[in-house]
Amino acid sequence: MKKTLFVALISATMLVFSNVAFADDAIEDGSMNFEFRNFNPSLTFKAQVSGDASATDFKNDLGLADKKSNEFRLNLGRTLRLAYTKFSYGGSGNPTVGSVTYDGQSFEVTAPVTTDININYYRLSWLIPITTSDEMTTKWIIDLKAFKFDTRLAGTDPSTSNPVTVQKSFQGGIPTVGFATSFRLASNLTAYGEITGLPLGKYGHFYDMEGGLKYEIGEFAIGAGYRNFDLNIKDGSTNGDNVQLKLAGPYYNVSYKF
């Protein structure tokens, strides 16, 4: 998996450097905008390490609960956007199935397991205007998405009764494309939506979509919407590394224009 994702990251990096001049124009063409989001999604997270017979369901098998997360966005001009989100989940309890095997280590239902997941998600986006009017705008989106998953399971080895900890990380980068649109419903009220993603064939897929409303109050804006994030990354083999992450739920946001 790491080799495949590294190639994707290199390709995306080439895309970034080929658009440096475009990014400079974007910054000079408009004001800066900082946005804070609070996202309250329902979690699906499954991970399979090469050699394991099946994926571990961290929520249903290990009892992780849904949790709110924060996202920070910085819009530089009208067409360049940086974003960062961190998702952190943790919990402790006995597996809800007979046993869980992760990276070759088994954890039995008779002993508690402490589980931690940390997910870092980065985005660098170019929004290229297609049409612009007072009532409606449409844009193409070119994204460089990068991510890192850190997983940790700590429990008791059933064969020795000794404490054991398993840690596994997955990371990579993917360039994606997409579409955004916005409709002005009133002088200070806008509806918007966007979708970005890329099908990766036997290597999985990556989609990020959202829609919402924004209400402007001078230099400030508040809003709310719904977001659906769907990532499935594989190394291409039957029992190889595989990560499935789905996050779907409402969010609210506050932004300030400099």
XYZ file of C-alpha atoms in Angstrom:
258
model
C 0.000 0.000 0.000
C 2.736 2.462 0.928
C 4.377 2.207 -2.510
C 1.078 2.786 -4.316
C 0.147 5.748 -2.164
C 3.654 7.190 -2.451
C 3.373 7.175 -6.256
C 0.031 8.958 -5.988
C 1.556 11.541 -3.671
C 4.453 12.190 -6.071
C 2.004 12.679 -8.957
C -0.039 15.090 -6.909
C 3.074 16.996 -5.830
C 4.014 17.490 -9.483
C 0.532 18.924 -9.996
C 1.111 21.354 -7.132
C 4.395 22.692 -8.478
C 3.012 22.988 -12.006
C 0.373 25.393 -10.650
C 2.534 27.705 -8.505
C 1.936 30.699 -10.782
C -1.798 30.053 -10.722
C -1.739 29.944 -6.922
C 0.079 33.294 -6.749
C -2.616 34.871 -8.926
C -5.302 33.386 -6.690
C -3.844 34.974 -3.552
C -3.579 38.378 -5.207
C -7.128 38.240 -6.589
C -9.109 38.410 -3.363
C -9.195 38.609 0.408
C -8.305 35.964 2.965
C -11.005 33.987 4.734
C -10.573 31.817 7.830
C -13.200 29.197 8.613
C -13.765 26.991 11.656
C -15.992 23.923 11.389
C -17.379 21.548 13.965
C -18.259 18.200 12.386
C -20.440 15.612 14.154
C -20.208 12.488 11.980
C -21.185 8.865 12.310
C -17.996 6.771 12.111
C -17.199 3.672 10.092
C -13.564 2.559 10.328
C -12.226 -0.817 9.245
C -8.573 -1.736 8.794
C -6.892 -4.895 7.580
C -3.153 -5.484 7.820
C -1.469 -7.652 5.191
C -1.703 -11.293 6.251
C -4.833 -10.959 8.404
C -7.808 -13.026 7.237
C -10.281 -10.142 7.513
C -10.599 -6.478 8.436
C -11.082 -5.283 12.006
C -14.194 -3.166 12.526
C -13.010 -0.635 15.105
C -16.492 0.682 15.885
C -18.674 -2.443 15.941
C -16.047 -4.992 17.091
C -14.173 -2.766 19.562
C -16.931 -0.430 20.709
C -15.648 2.974 19.600
C -18.254 5.735 19.861
C -18.972 8.617 17.482
C -17.239 11.885 18.327
C -17.181 15.484 17.129
C -14.131 16.819 15.277
C -12.885 20.240 14.204
C -11.735 21.421 10.797
C -9.799 24.582 9.943
C -9.872 26.174 6.492
C -7.943 29.109 5.062
C -9.082 30.584 1.745
C -6.353 32.604 0.028
C -8.111 34.704 -2.552
C -11.015 33.302 -4.530
C -9.454 30.111 -5.809
C -6.912 28.678 -3.345
C -7.895 26.817 -0.165
C -5.986 25.019 2.583
C -7.759 22.715 5.047
C -6.825 20.494 7.979
C -8.964 18.117 10.035
C -8.024 15.800 12.874
C -10.278 12.945 13.952
C -9.435 11.234 17.261
C -11.253 8.248 18.720
C -10.483 6.180 21.794
C -12.124 3.684 24.082
C -11.699 0.593 26.224
C -13.814 -2.536 26.493
C -14.095 -6.191 25.636
C -14.448 -7.088 21.946
C -18.070 -7.607 20.967
C -17.155 -10.631 18.827
C -15.412 -13.851 19.863
C -11.947 -12.581 18.960
C -10.251 -9.831 16.978
C -7.015 -10.295 15.021
C -5.053 -7.207 14.060
C -1.589 -7.298 12.489
C -1.336 -10.972 13.442
C -2.181 -10.427 17.120
C -5.372 -11.899 18.577
C -7.487 -10.257 21.274
C -10.155 -12.367 22.982
C -13.600 -11.374 24.236
C -12.595 -12.321 27.794
C -10.154 -9.404 28.235
C -10.568 -5.643 27.689
C -8.844 -3.891 24.792
C -7.867 -0.221 24.705
C -8.279 1.234 21.222
C -7.013 4.516 19.770
C -7.360 6.003 16.284
C -5.873 9.307 15.152
C -6.647 10.511 11.627
C -4.989 13.567 10.070
C -6.540 14.835 6.839
C -4.965 17.619 4.747
C -6.311 19.342 1.628
C -4.833 21.801 -0.843
C -7.476 22.922 -3.349
C -7.720 25.057 -6.472
C -11.213 26.276 -7.364
C -11.308 27.228 -11.040
C -14.303 29.389 -12.097
C -16.601 28.033 -14.808
C -19.478 30.514 -14.591
C -19.952 33.550 -12.364
C -23.013 35.746 -11.828
C -24.739 37.557 -8.980
C -27.108 34.623 -8.441
C -24.972 31.549 -9.183
C -21.364 30.395 -9.494
C -19.861 27.099 -10.637
C -16.255 25.951 -10.289
C -13.986 23.030 -11.028
C -11.954 21.775 -8.062
C -8.462 20.292 -8.262
C -7.428 18.803 -4.922
C -4.333 17.350 -3.368
C -5.499 15.234 -0.427
C -3.070 13.734 2.083
C -3.882 11.586 5.089
C -2.337 9.614 7.923
C -4.027 7.000 10.116
C -2.411 5.942 13.402
C -4.032 2.921 15.057
C -3.246 1.319 18.403
C -4.686 -1.703 20.216
C -3.525 -2.644 23.723
C -4.737 -5.712 25.579
C -3.748 -9.182 26.756
C -2.127 -11.915 24.684
C -4.470 -14.934 25.094
C -1.618 -17.454 24.759
C 0.681 -15.919 27.418
C -1.660 -13.658 29.453
C 0.969 -10.919 29.074
C 0.181 -7.323 28.079
C 0.557 -6.673 24.361
C 0.290 -3.575 22.168
C -0.139 -3.399 18.393
C 0.454 -0.149 16.507
C -0.037 0.340 12.780
C 0.048 3.448 10.579
C -1.304 4.036 7.083
C -0.488 7.150 5.080
C -0.521 8.535 1.559
C -1.715 11.224 -0.806
C -4.181 11.329 -3.685
C -4.939 14.013 -6.300
C -8.679 14.373 -6.950
C -11.010 16.478 -9.079
C -14.469 17.812 -8.415
C -17.184 20.403 -8.874
C -18.600 23.203 -6.692
C -21.635 25.428 -7.040
C -23.383 28.138 -5.022
C -26.773 29.878 -5.290
C -27.619 33.222 -3.716
C -31.045 32.842 -2.097
C -31.097 36.347 -0.606
C -28.719 39.279 -0.250
C -26.918 37.599 2.656
C -27.976 33.933 2.322
C -26.232 31.403 0.054
C -26.755 27.699 -0.611
C -23.701 25.738 -1.726
C -22.459 22.261 -2.504
C -19.336 20.496 -3.693
C -18.008 17.041 -4.430
C -14.443 15.862 -5.021
C -13.069 12.390 -5.464
C -11.420 9.762 -7.582
C -12.183 6.099 -8.340
C -9.018 4.022 -7.942
C -10.153 0.666 -9.348
C -8.684 -2.241 -7.394
C -6.959 0.293 -5.138
C -10.278 1.636 -3.824
C -11.835 5.112 -4.011
C -11.890 8.499 -2.278
C -14.897 10.874 -2.165
C -15.633 13.978 -0.103
C -18.951 15.795 -0.590
C -20.935 18.432 1.279
C -23.847 20.838 1.027
C -25.063 23.650 3.234
C -26.283 27.186 3.849
C -24.213 30.291 4.672
C -25.546 33.468 6.292
C -23.313 36.560 6.060
C -23.153 39.272 8.719
C -20.647 41.880 7.589
C -17.178 40.313 7.616
C -18.487 37.271 9.494
C -20.510 34.328 8.241
C -22.217 31.432 9.988
C -23.594 28.300 8.425
C -24.558 24.670 8.681
C -24.620 21.689 6.381
C -24.119 17.969 5.874
C -20.910 16.215 4.833
C -20.157 12.707 3.579
C -16.562 11.442 3.505
C -15.832 8.016 1.967
C -12.299 6.602 1.723
C -11.343 3.042 0.780
C -7.658 2.425 0.103
C -6.227 -1.003 -0.768
C -2.834 -2.262 -1.877
C -4.477 -4.260 -4.671
C -4.108 -7.771 -3.221
C -6.811 -9.979 -1.684
C -5.529 -10.020 1.911
C -3.275 -6.968 1.760
C -3.406 -3.675 3.628
C -6.875 -2.140 3.438
C -8.405 0.902 5.147
C -12.084 1.887 4.995
C -13.181 5.182 6.517
C -16.663 6.682 6.279
C -17.750 9.838 8.077
C -21.211 11.283 7.502
C -23.119 13.848 9.486
C -23.997 17.502 10.109
C -21.610 20.370 10.738
C -21.759 24.040 11.618
C -19.186 26.645 10.657
C -18.081 30.186 11.456
C -15.856 32.246 9.156
C -14.221 35.662 9.084
C -13.067 37.578 6.003
C -9.919 39.686 6.327
